[in-house]
Tab-separated table of C-alpha atoms in Angstrom:
chain	number	residue	atom	x	y	z
A	1	MET	CA	0.000	0.000	0.000
A	2	LEU	CA	1.211	3.516	-0.809
A	3	ASN	CA	2.040	5.768	2.108
A	4	GLY	CA	1.119	9.456	2.336
A	5	SER	CA	4.272	10.794	0.690
A	6	ASP	CA	3.960	8.314	-2.174
A	7	LEU	CA	0.385	9.417	-2.794
A	8	ARG	CA	1.545	13.033	-3.064
A	9	LYS	CA	4.291	12.156	-5.515
A	10	ASN	CA	2.266	9.827	-7.706
A	11	LYS	CA	-0.228	11.178	-10.216
A	12	ARG	CA	-3.828	10.153	-9.604
A	13	ILE	CA	-5.313	9.233	-12.959
A	14	THR	CA	-8.726	8.112	-14.159
A	15	PHE	CA	-8.903	6.470	-17.573
A	16	LEU	CA	-11.977	6.476	-19.805
A	17	ALA	CA	-11.598	3.629	-22.291
A	18	TYR	CA	-13.692	0.769	-23.640
A	19	ARG	CA	-12.190	-0.310	-26.968
A	20	GLU	CA	-9.847	-3.304	-26.859
A	21	TRP	CA	-6.812	-1.438	-28.207
A	22	ALA	CA	-7.363	1.356	-25.685
A	23	LEU	CA	-7.719	-1.015	-22.743
A	24	ARG	CA	-4.463	-2.766	-23.705
A	25	ALA	CA	-2.699	0.584	-23.560
A	26	VAL	CA	-4.284	1.404	-20.190
A	27	GLN	CA	-3.252	-1.970	-18.778
A	28	ASN	CA	0.391	-1.364	-19.678
A	29	ILE	CA	0.420	2.280	-18.591
A	30	SER	CA	-1.075	1.308	-15.232
A	31	LYS	CA	2.114	-0.594	-14.396
A	32	ASN	CA	3.994	2.711	-14.267
A	33	LYS	CA	5.042	3.443	-10.679
A	34	ALA	CA	4.652	7.182	-11.327
A	35	ILE	CA	0.864	6.937	-11.259
A	36	GLU	CA	-2.008	5.728	-9.124
A	37	VAL	CA	-4.977	4.570	-11.184
A	38	VAL	CA	-8.151	5.799	-9.495
A	39	ASP	CA	-10.619	4.345	-12.005
A	40	VAL	CA	-10.736	2.659	-15.394
A	41	ILE	CA	-14.216	3.562	-16.618
A	42	LYS	CA	-15.429	1.396	-19.503
A	43	SER	CA	-18.940	2.629	-20.336
A	44	LYS	CA	-21.096	5.748	-20.453
A	45	TYR	CA	-23.305	4.298	-17.703
A	46	GLU	CA	-20.335	3.623	-15.423
A	47	TYR	CA	-18.988	7.111	-16.126
A	48	GLU	CA	-22.253	8.815	-15.166
A	49	ILE	CA	-22.425	6.855	-11.905
A	50	LYS	CA	-18.823	7.322	-10.781
A	51	ILE	CA	-18.236	10.876	-11.951
A	52	LYS	CA	-20.790	12.136	-9.431
A	53	GLU	CA	-18.376	11.106	-6.669
A	54	TYR	CA	-15.520	13.227	-8.026
A	55	ARG	CA	-14.705	16.347	-6.025
A	56	GLU	CA	-12.131	19.063	-6.668
A	57	GLY	CA	-8.629	17.563	-6.454
A	58	TYR	CA	-9.886	13.972	-6.491
A	59	VAL	CA	-7.705	13.184	-9.506
A	60	ASP	CA	-4.816	14.973	-11.204
A	61	CYS	CA	-6.025	14.099	-14.695
A	62	ILE	CA	-8.789	12.296	-16.582
A	63	ILE	CA	-7.458	10.589	-19.713
A	64	LEU	CA	-9.715	9.568	-22.594
A	65	ILE	CA	-8.542	6.832	-24.978
A	66	GLY	CA	-10.917	5.868	-27.759
A	67	TRP	CA	-13.805	7.393	-25.807
A	68	SER	CA	-16.975	8.252	-27.769
A	69	TRP	CA	-19.091	10.257	-25.335
A	70	ILE	CA	-19.166	13.968	-24.492
A	71	ILE	CA	-17.590	15.229	-21.273
A	72	LYS	CA	-19.685	18.057	-19.882
A	73	ASP	CA	-18.399	21.468	-18.811
A	74	ASP	CA	-18.792	20.833	-15.086
A	75	ILE	CA	-16.087	18.152	-15.334
A	76	LEU	CA	-13.923	20.009	-17.874
A	77	ASN	CA	-13.890	23.074	-15.619
A	78	ARG	CA	-12.814	21.151	-12.510
A	79	PHE	CA	-10.316	18.633	-13.882
A	80	LEU	CA	-7.637	18.445	-16.514
A	81	CYS	CA	-9.158	16.214	-19.192
A	82	VAL	CA	-6.988	15.077	-22.082
A	83	GLY	CA	-7.610	12.636	-24.880
A	84	ILE	CA	-5.867	10.705	-27.622
A	85	HIS	CA	-6.918	11.652	-31.139
A	86	PRO	CA	-5.591	9.281	-33.844
A	87	SER	CA	-4.321	11.891	-36.276
A	88	ASP	CA	-1.672	14.577	-36.584
A	89	LEU	CA	-3.873	17.440	-35.404
A	90	PRO	CA	-5.145	19.803	-36.663
A	91	MET	CA	-5.382	17.433	-39.648
A	92	TYR	CA	-8.280	14.973	-39.717
A	93	ARG	CA	-10.282	16.468	-36.875
A	94	GLY	CA	-13.775	15.099	-36.403
A	95	GLY	CA	-15.183	11.633	-36.970
A	96	SER	CA	-13.632	8.404	-38.250
A	97	PRO	CA	-10.057	9.757	-38.479
A	98	ILE	CA	-8.566	6.264	-38.796
A	99	GLN	CA	-10.712	5.365	-41.785
A	100	HIS	CA	-10.336	8.709	-43.530
A	101	GLN	CA	-6.537	8.607	-43.317
A	102	ILE	CA	-6.218	5.036	-44.582
A	103	ILE	CA	-8.625	5.681	-47.448
A	104	ALA	CA	-6.486	8.688	-48.357
A	105	GLY	CA	-3.515	6.317	-48.703
A	106	MET	CA	-1.634	7.351	-45.572
A	107	GLU	CA	0.714	4.775	-44.065
A	108	LYS	CA	2.645	6.930	-41.594
A	109	THR	CA	1.075	9.586	-39.389
A	110	LYS	CA	1.005	10.746	-35.764
A	111	ILE	CA	-1.418	10.581	-32.890
A	112	SER	CA	-2.076	13.671	-30.782
A	113	LEU	CA	-2.778	14.207	-27.082
A	114	MET	CA	-5.091	17.190	-26.701
A	115	THR	CA	-7.006	18.995	-23.996
A	116	ILE	CA	-10.689	18.092	-24.165
A	117	SER	CA	-12.528	21.341	-24.851
A	118	SER	CA	-16.170	22.302	-25.224
A	119	ALA	CA	-15.130	25.045	-27.657
A	120	GLY	CA	-15.161	22.642	-30.601
A	121	ILE	CA	-14.525	19.043	-31.642
A	122	ASP	CA	-10.807	18.159	-31.484
A	123	THR	CA	-9.787	21.809	-31.134
A	124	GLY	CA	-8.058	21.631	-27.738
A	125	ASP	CA	-4.425	22.486	-27.047
A	126	ILE	CA	-1.829	19.839	-27.901
A	127	TRP	CA	0.292	18.257	-25.162
A	128	GLY	CA	2.323	16.006	-27.409
A	129	LYS	CA	2.396	13.736	-30.438
A	130	GLU	CA	3.736	10.288	-31.269
A	131	GLU	CA	4.537	8.454	-34.505
A	132	TRP	CA	1.984	5.893	-35.669
A	133	ASP	CA	2.455	3.233	-38.348
A	134	MET	CA	-0.805	2.645	-40.260
A	135	SER	CA	0.674	0.390	-42.950
A	136	GLY	CA	-0.667	-2.910	-41.577
A	137	LYS	CA	-2.837	-4.944	-43.951
A	138	SER	CA	-5.522	-5.553	-41.313
A	139	MET	CA	-7.285	-3.368	-38.777
A	140	ASP	CA	-6.040	-5.660	-36.003
A	141	VAL	CA	-2.446	-4.736	-36.857
A	142	ILE	CA	-3.266	-1.041	-37.295
A	143	LEU	CA	-5.042	-0.841	-33.930
A	144	GLU	CA	-2.244	-2.727	-32.184
A	145	GLU	CA	0.186	-0.083	-33.446
A	146	LEU	CA	-2.236	2.601	-32.252
A	147	SER	CA	-2.263	1.006	-28.802
A	148	LYS	CA	1.537	0.996	-28.628
A	149	SER	CA	1.793	4.597	-29.827
A	150	SER	CA	-0.815	5.683	-27.260
A	151	GLU	CA	1.094	3.920	-24.504
A	152	ARG	CA	4.341	5.692	-25.401
A	153	LEU	CA	2.703	9.105	-25.669
A	154	LEU	CA	0.692	8.860	-22.457
A	155	THR	CA	3.599	7.479	-20.449
A	156	ARG	CA	5.710	10.445	-21.517
A	157	PHE	CA	2.891	12.865	-20.692
A	158	ILE	CA	2.192	11.436	-17.244
A	159	GLU	CA	5.852	11.476	-16.244
A	160	LYS	CA	6.351	15.093	-17.400
A	161	MET	CA	2.915	16.677	-16.965
A	162	ASP	CA	4.167	19.079	-14.281
A	163	SER	CA	6.857	20.518	-16.531
A	164	ILE	CA	5.270	20.712	-19.994
A	165	TYR	CA	2.779	23.146	-21.452
A	166	PRO	CA	0.255	22.571	-24.226
A	167	GLN	CA	0.408	24.372	-27.564
A	168	LYS	CA	-2.585	25.876	-29.339
A	169	GLN	CA	-3.629	24.365	-32.644
A	170	ASP	CA	-3.581	26.436	-35.808
A	171	LEU	CA	-6.995	25.406	-37.061
A	172	THR	CA	-6.562	27.354	-40.300
A	173	LEU	CA	-4.085	24.653	-41.398
A	174	GLY	CA	-6.226	21.685	-40.487
A	175	SER	CA	-9.017	19.598	-41.956
A	176	TYR	CA	-12.314	18.301	-40.613
A	177	TYR	CA	-14.239	15.156	-41.565
A	178	LYS	CA	-17.650	13.799	-40.637
A	179	ARG	CA	-18.072	10.440	-38.962
A	180	ARG	CA	-18.622	7.621	-41.446
A	181	LEU	CA	-21.945	5.793	-41.236
A	182	PRO	CA	-22.517	2.063	-41.910
A	183	CYS	CA	-24.247	2.978	-45.178
A	184	ASP	CA	-21.012	4.647	-46.337
A	185	SER	CA	-19.441	1.193	-46.577
A	186	LYS	CA	-21.707	0.222	-49.468
A	187	VAL	CA	-20.156	0.346	-52.974
A	188	THR	CA	-20.999	-0.937	-56.444
A	189	TRP	CA	-18.945	-3.062	-58.839
A	190	GLN	CA	-18.716	-0.021	-61.083
A	191	GLN	CA	-17.248	2.114	-58.315
A	192	LEU	CA	-14.621	-0.529	-57.563
A	193	SER	CA	-13.759	-1.033	-61.226
A	194	ASP	CA	-13.118	2.690	-61.592
A	195	MET	CA	-10.591	2.644	-58.734
A	196	LYS	CA	-6.907	1.781	-58.737
A	197	LEU	CA	-6.020	-1.490	-57.014
A	198	ILE	CA	-4.120	0.305	-54.255
A	199	ASP	CA	-7.166	2.455	-53.534
A	200	VAL	CA	-9.404	-0.619	-53.308
A	201	TYR	CA	-6.874	-2.186	-50.938
A	202	ASN	CA	-6.881	0.892	-48.714
A	203	LEU	CA	-10.671	1.061	-48.717
A	204	ILE	CA	-11.061	-2.576	-47.649
A	205	ARG	CA	-8.440	-2.451	-44.904
A	206	ALA	CA	-9.839	0.860	-43.610
A	207	LEU	CA	-13.176	-0.873	-43.103
A	208	GLY	CA	-11.956	-4.007	-41.375
A	209	ASP	CA	-13.507	-5.323	-38.153
A	210	PRO	CA	-14.599	-3.869	-35.764
A	211	TYR	CA	-15.793	-1.216	-38.220
A	212	PRO	CA	-18.606	-1.669	-40.791
A	213	ASN	CA	-17.037	-3.721	-43.591
A	214	LEU	CA	-17.019	-2.682	-47.228
A	215	TYR	CA	-19.876	-4.459	-48.998
A	216	ILE	CA	-21.705	-4.906	-52.305
A	217	GLU	CA	-25.413	-5.649	-52.551
A	218	ASP	CA	-27.161	-7.256	-55.518
A	219	GLU	CA	-30.694	-6.698	-56.859
A	220	GLU	CA	-32.108	-9.365	-54.547
A	221	GLY	CA	-30.559	-7.881	-51.425
A	222	ASN	CA	-27.755	-10.430	-51.066
A	223	VAL	CA	-24.630	-8.909	-49.553
A	224	LEU	CA	-20.955	-9.608	-50.244
A	225	LYS	CA	-18.694	-8.322	-47.458
A	226	PHE	CA	-14.945	-7.789	-47.726
A	227	LYS	CA	-13.405	-8.917	-44.430
A	228	SER	CA	-9.704	-9.032	-45.334
A	229	VAL	CA	-7.372	-8.099	-48.153
A	230	GLU	CA	-3.776	-8.464	-49.319
A	231	TYR	CA	-1.999	-6.268	-51.834
A	232	VAL	CA	0.943	-7.890	-53.659
A	233	ARG	CA	3.128	-5.435	-55.512
A	234	LYS	CA	4.767	-6.410	-58.777
A	235	ASN	CA	7.838	-8.643	-58.186
A	236	GLN	CA	7.055	-8.707	-54.449
A	237	ASN	CA	6.606	-12.489	-54.500
A	238	LEU	CA	9.797	-13.237	-56.425
């Protein structure tokens, strides 16, 4: 058990995370002796129950990883709330940043740690960034790399949070995208035939599980889903 002096030195952190890749990162970060994990909240319901118990100074920071629900002003005004956004902000603010970047053909990017702000979606000040490899042929691989990048970035932030200062985003240089809907995963044979092979590859891998898979529907309502893909470049198999 930690004694009084240890509690003062260690950072008290609450994590908000429910996706598998995010929980893997939290599990590894929680081993860091520089922090005391107060809560790992895994659902909106659990958040609404537990957050009522939080008083001023109860935690040093609330960290969101892959969290989908809004944090209201009463919490933002009383606690430092930061979150991982899987893009090199201010680029690809908004919804479905993973999918939009892969579809655009990006293989290397960065993730950003930002202050959660009610002023606008993904507009908060930036505490740090970390390299992220998106080149994996499946979403499992891509999300595993995201988990590792998040772990590195958050570990660095927690250990140095008393001595670093966030930087404002220049939103005039950024881009904003809407969240993709399941219906956006529907394509036709004609659409695919008009695309380059590399673009089809990126589209399929961007829509791998757990996201709505790319699919084609015939006149009778039968559906063909694309669950996995491999792109073999010329001479690659020689």
